[in-house]
Amino acid sequence: MNFSAIAAKCGDGYVRRINKKILIDFMRITSFIILTITISAQLLIASNVKGQHMEEVQVKLKLNKESLAEALEKIEKQTPFHFLYRNEEIREIGKLNLVETTTTLDKLLAALLANSSLSFKQVNRHIVITKKSETSSPLNDKNFYANPIQTKIAIQISGKVIDEHKVGIPGASIWVVDSKIGVTTDNTGSYSIGIPDSNAVLEIRYLGYLTKRVTFKSGAYKMIQLQVDQKNLDEVVINNGLFERKAGTFTGATSTFSGAQLQVVTNQNVLKGLAILDPSFQIIESNSFGSDPNRLPDIQLRGQTGIPDLNSEYANQPNQPLFILDGFEATLQRVFDLNINMIKSVTLLKDASAKAIYGAKAGNGVVVIETITPEAGALRVSYRGSLNITAPDLSSYHLTNSLEKVQAESLAGMYTSPFPDMQASLLRQYTQNQKAALDGVDTYWLSQPLQNGYGQQHSVNLEGGDNAMRYSANLNYNNISGVMIGSSRKTLSGSINLRYRIKNFAFNNILTVDNNKAVNSRYGSFSEYAKMNPYWRMTDDAGVLIPSYQGFSRTVRNPLYDAGLNTKDNSNYRSITENFYAEWSVQKNLRLTGRLGITSQNNGTDYFLPASHSKYLGIQPSSAEYQNRGEYTKTNGKQNILSSDLGAAYNLQFGKSQIFANAIASINTNSNESNGFTMVGFPNDNIDDIAFGNQFRAGSKATGSENTIHTIALTSALNYSYDNRFLADVSYRNNASSQFGANNRWGSFSSFGIGWNLHNESWMKPLTFIDQLKLRASVGNTGSPISNGYLSIATYQYNTSQNYNGDIALQLMGLPNEDLQWQKVLDKNIGLDVFLFKKLSVRFDYFIKDTKGLLTDQITPPSLGFASYKENIGEVRNKGYQAAVNMNILNANRKSLSVFANVAHSTNKIRKVSDAILELNAANDNAAQRPGESLEDRRLRLQRPYARYVPNQSMSTIWAVKSLGIDPSNGREIYEKANGTQTYIYSTDDLVNSGDSNPGITGTFGSNMRFGDFTAGFAFTVRLGGQVYNSTLAERVENVDFAYNVDVRALNDRWKTPGQAALYKDIADLSTTQLSSRFVQDFNELALSSISFGYEFNKLKFLGPNKANRISASVNLNDLARFSTVKTERGLDYPFARTISLSLQASF
């Protein structure tokens, strides 16, 4: 629903109202935070509750030759219990060693008191340690690995514990059975232990490996080889945002990356890291906006499936995946600004079996992000800070210098005129420009608006608690400094995470507050500096900026002049997110869950130009518009999101069968409002408050929009496995949305997946080198999201400029369509997972996605008063494959080396489009000047490729007229017509498929390594196949305006004399070359995307005791080098950049 004529008061009253609103909002936020902190403190105190049992309390403990009393003191700091004992009784236990272990308190005490005469008992909040009559062994506890060293020995032996690759295992526990003698292996896996006699039996344990026993007499103690516990492979879980599934029995196509993996390749944002690690996750590079920190990226997961709204000039992103953050939907903006240090893991859900649980919103894939959760233990403080240096990358720019530019102008005939007076003026201008060039004036304009950006990022996290209550508080500050002077993006965010567990109930609450301010550079578009002639001086003899230049009958403004003015071009938002999760373990196999998420966000933008801006240079004092020079546009908006769900999870195991079932009911409301207005008449740059505007812009008034979407969903999912060999996943989701017509309000989405763990078949057991071999297949349908909430409804807006009989007029904005329904995507996927030799993993997926019922415009008769309405017409097919290979070459003694490679391929084809799109194709083909279009805008439109959606063609097809090259006799281009004949005349009727901008293959490869405390890694990204329309050749070489600077190829490679074989037309031909296949080039590229180095400072004696227990430093370098078959200017309006990040991390 749109509305207009929003009241917009100016002056003092307006300012006071805004300040009051800000004050009230601030008071609300402050009160809310104080209340939350107060409740948190009360809950922390309340963790010492009656009825808390040792079996429910988790303890993390590490001992190094410490007494039992010292151990009990450490335990008291983490738990609500106090110990009662006699000192003389506990002295019988000698010094204790314990590798860092987390277990329940009862198991920990049982292990610490094993083989002693002591026992323990809980009495309310006290634990009493007294004498007992029986002894026990810690080896009876399968979940605990302790190693109290005893001294009564008869034989001293030594040996080594190795893994399946004969690599030493550090930290393995070795016990003498039926005794209290134990040790752990050192960093090489070696050990030395004393045994009481020659009949001793050693028991060796290490997490993830099968427990093994060896006898002294056998001699096997010298080299003990442990085998991997295959059951642990199935314990790896896939988090889909709603629930978890065991990876070993899951049939979906997913990719999961840890926060540590992301930080190795980038320190910027999670989206950049995903694009490097997984080639199916593509950030569509914008050649115009380069590294602009305030530009949200365009993202595709497994290719392009949707057609954008052509009439809104690509305002929406129909291929953007769904983002889930800690179980709740999140916007691209929030994920873009998310602190990468807070990420625990990211999972990409790609096929129907993985993503169908999100139904109507999952057609473009799902990105599930899980943030770090607080850990139990004493209060810990961790800090991470980084200095981020960005340097502009101008390696793709090759402009003429002063002498070359004058020569190019002369050859192009810029100093020649048939009119004597004009010729004399041009000759003077030539003399002036040539003299400046010979005098050494060679201004490098490209560097003037640029800087080396120095950004900084700081993150402080506090966490602690016990098994009943865990808490964390986090504060993040991120200041991104762009490479254009003044360009920045600053984000300040804080969060409080509380986790509380009592008996069978668990609660989790996360409160997050984000504040962001994005400022665009006052220096304007970078392309303005690329156009400036090098023989123009920036300043006069007095050092004052020259405001403008005269050349070839036109006035060219100095962009640096405007950069010195007080202008505004910034945006901001403030959001508060409250996410609450509750869980009730009804019984061992049944769990009930509930979620409630609330997000409130306020947005604002300011754009201000004073009267002194060069935009108004041509307005004379006598003009009626003179008093209205200068403008200020202000917009405000808000978004409120409410989401909640109730779920049940059930698991059952009978015989060889295992079932995991989930049922979830959810509801979501998303509302957006925005309003704005433009005032004009700001006489100088010091008057920069909108209240001082002279009036509304002529013909305008305050406007606004509103959009609300309500959705309901019922979801069920079932996972079945038989003997861990045969697998199946089934899901069904029923969605209802207010966006669609009354006849199709509900949409159903389902999936079915099967899998076969061949490695668990008995006939595969002899092939011991095969650790995993799983076949997967899935089919299902999902939906593609849309943003407009009123497409199917007859929507009216008030027209306050008209009235009838005193009543305000209403205007119908669009035709209703009660049959409008969901866009549906049918996903088919087959996959293979292989793990060999405990080192090599291979994953392969082949997929087909058919999108039907695309929402496109349908033409209506003119008598209806509307040109079109929305209808489910379009169809698109997308298919491709992805392969991922990882290999651990070395993994021993804190030395590791691994390599990885990933490739992805996808194609898309339009199968059906509406008549409205075909008509729009024809309108775009029309070269005639459009209403309100300037000649310069028309010239740019004709030389730039545009989207044409044609059945049986790719959505990324490059349409151009086939060129036969430049005629050597006259320098004119020869075209091939549709009928095969040759012509000099360009016609859109001869447009043909000249290439596809979709790459044939995208991929990544790299390596990660560790040598002791030193780590390093690198990653390359590669693109092979596909084409690109080289706009630099079209706009900066051939269709150039020689009044401005040009690419050096415009001088060197254009036709000049008869008989010359040239790539580009006559240098004196100033006509516009339209879409020509000469500018379509094969695009292959190799980029060094990431290099990282790190060092962990483990021996920090200079800090003294009880100081930092871990400090690490790292260096990340991104976008260092690029090797491409296409030479084009990159970063037209905002340059690309190379980034270096220096990071320091410490925990206390």
mmCIF file of N, CA and C in Angstrom, residues 62 144 168 268 359 386 418 464 592 638 719 747 765 776 800 842 862 975 1070 1095 1104 1116:
data_model
loop_
_atom_site.group_PDB
_atom_site.id
_atom_site.type_symbol
_atom_site.label_atom_id
_atom_site.label_comp_id
_atom_site.label_asym_id
_atom_site.label_seq_id
_atom_site.Cartn_x
_atom_site.Cartn_y
_atom_site.Cartn_z
ATOM 1 N N LYS A 62 41.451 -28.772 34.516
ATOM 2 C CA LYS A 62 42.776 -29.165 34.046
ATOM 3 C C LYS A 62 43.725 -29.097 35.241
ATOM 4 N N PHE A 144 35.362 -40.332 30.912
ATOM 5 C CA PHE A 144 36.332 -39.492 31.606
ATOM 6 C C PHE A 144 37.741 -40.034 31.428
ATOM 7 N N GLY A 168 52.032 -40.132 15.568
ATOM 8 C CA GLY A 168 51.896 -40.056 17.007
ATOM 9 C C GLY A 168 50.675 -39.277 17.458
ATOM 10 N N GLN A 268 36.933 -9.909 6.647
ATOM 11 C CA GLN A 268 35.991 -8.873 6.246
ATOM 12 C C GLN A 268 34.571 -9.213 6.673
ATOM 13 N N GLY A 359 10.185 -24.228 2.895
ATOM 14 C CA GLY A 359 9.074 -24.065 1.988
ATOM 15 C C GLY A 359 9.179 -22.958 0.982
ATOM 16 N N SER A 386 41.673 -5.917 15.214
ATOM 17 C CA SER A 386 42.349 -5.995 13.926
ATOM 18 C C SER A 386 42.451 -4.615 13.308
ATOM 19 N N PRO A 418 35.461 23.530 -40.260
ATOM 20 C CA PRO A 418 35.308 24.209 -41.560
ATOM 21 C C PRO A 418 35.046 25.707 -41.411
ATOM 22 N N GLY A 464 30.896 -17.284 30.901
ATOM 23 C CA GLY A 464 31.139 -18.148 32.035
ATOM 24 C C GLY A 464 29.855 -18.794 32.488
ATOM 25 N N LEU A 592 10.052 -30.877 23.330
ATOM 26 C CA LEU A 592 9.211 -29.799 22.823
ATOM 27 C C LEU A 592 10.010 -28.501 22.824
ATOM 28 N N LYS A 638 11.058 2.267 8.907
ATOM 29 C CA LYS A 638 11.145 1.329 10.021
ATOM 30 C C LYS A 638 10.654 -0.035 9.569
ATOM 31 N N ASN A 719 13.383 -38.435 9.483
ATOM 32 C CA ASN A 719 14.636 -39.049 9.059
ATOM 33 C C ASN A 719 14.656 -40.492 9.541
ATOM 34 N N GLY A 747 0.118 -22.869 -0.022
ATOM 35 C CA GLY A 747 0.997 -23.594 -0.935
ATOM 36 C C GLY A 747 1.680 -24.723 -0.187
ATOM 37 N N LYS A 765 33.541 -54.427 3.879
ATOM 38 C CA LYS A 765 34.481 -54.388 4.996
ATOM 39 C C LYS A 765 35.914 -54.737 4.590
ATOM 40 N N ARG A 776 23.502 -40.515 -2.498
ATOM 41 C CA ARG A 776 22.342 -39.722 -2.094
ATOM 42 C C ARG A 776 21.520 -39.329 -3.313
ATOM 43 N N THR A 800 -4.671 13.354 -2.504
ATOM 44 C CA THR A 800 -5.117 14.532 -1.761
ATOM 45 C C THR A 800 -5.140 15.794 -2.606
ATOM 46 N N VAL A 842 35.896 -36.699 -0.930
ATOM 47 C CA VAL A 842 35.361 -36.235 -2.213
ATOM 48 C C VAL A 842 33.848 -36.127 -2.087
ATOM 49 N N PRO A 862 -5.760 -1.656 -23.141
ATOM 50 C CA PRO A 862 -5.657 -0.263 -22.666
ATOM 51 C C PRO A 862 -6.922 0.229 -21.986
ATOM 52 N N TYR A 975 28.978 -5.572 -40.541
ATOM 53 C CA TYR A 975 28.076 -6.435 -39.791
ATOM 54 C C TYR A 975 27.555 -7.553 -40.674
ATOM 55 N N LEU A 1070 33.177 9.696 -34.986
ATOM 56 C CA LEU A 1070 32.615 9.993 -33.671
ATOM 57 C C LEU A 1070 31.188 9.482 -33.506
ATOM 58 N N TYR A 1095 50.287 -17.024 14.226
ATOM 59 C CA TYR A 1095 51.210 -17.586 15.214
ATOM 60 C C TYR A 1095 50.536 -17.554 16.570
ATOM 61 N N GLY A 1104 53.624 -13.718 33.402
ATOM 62 C CA GLY A 1104 53.419 -14.146 34.776
ATOM 63 C C GLY A 1104 52.221 -15.075 34.895
ATOM 64 N N ASN A 1116 45.878 -11.422 7.357
ATOM 65 C CA ASN A 1116 45.062 -11.829 6.208
ATOM 66 C C ASN A 1116 45.265 -10.838 5.079
#
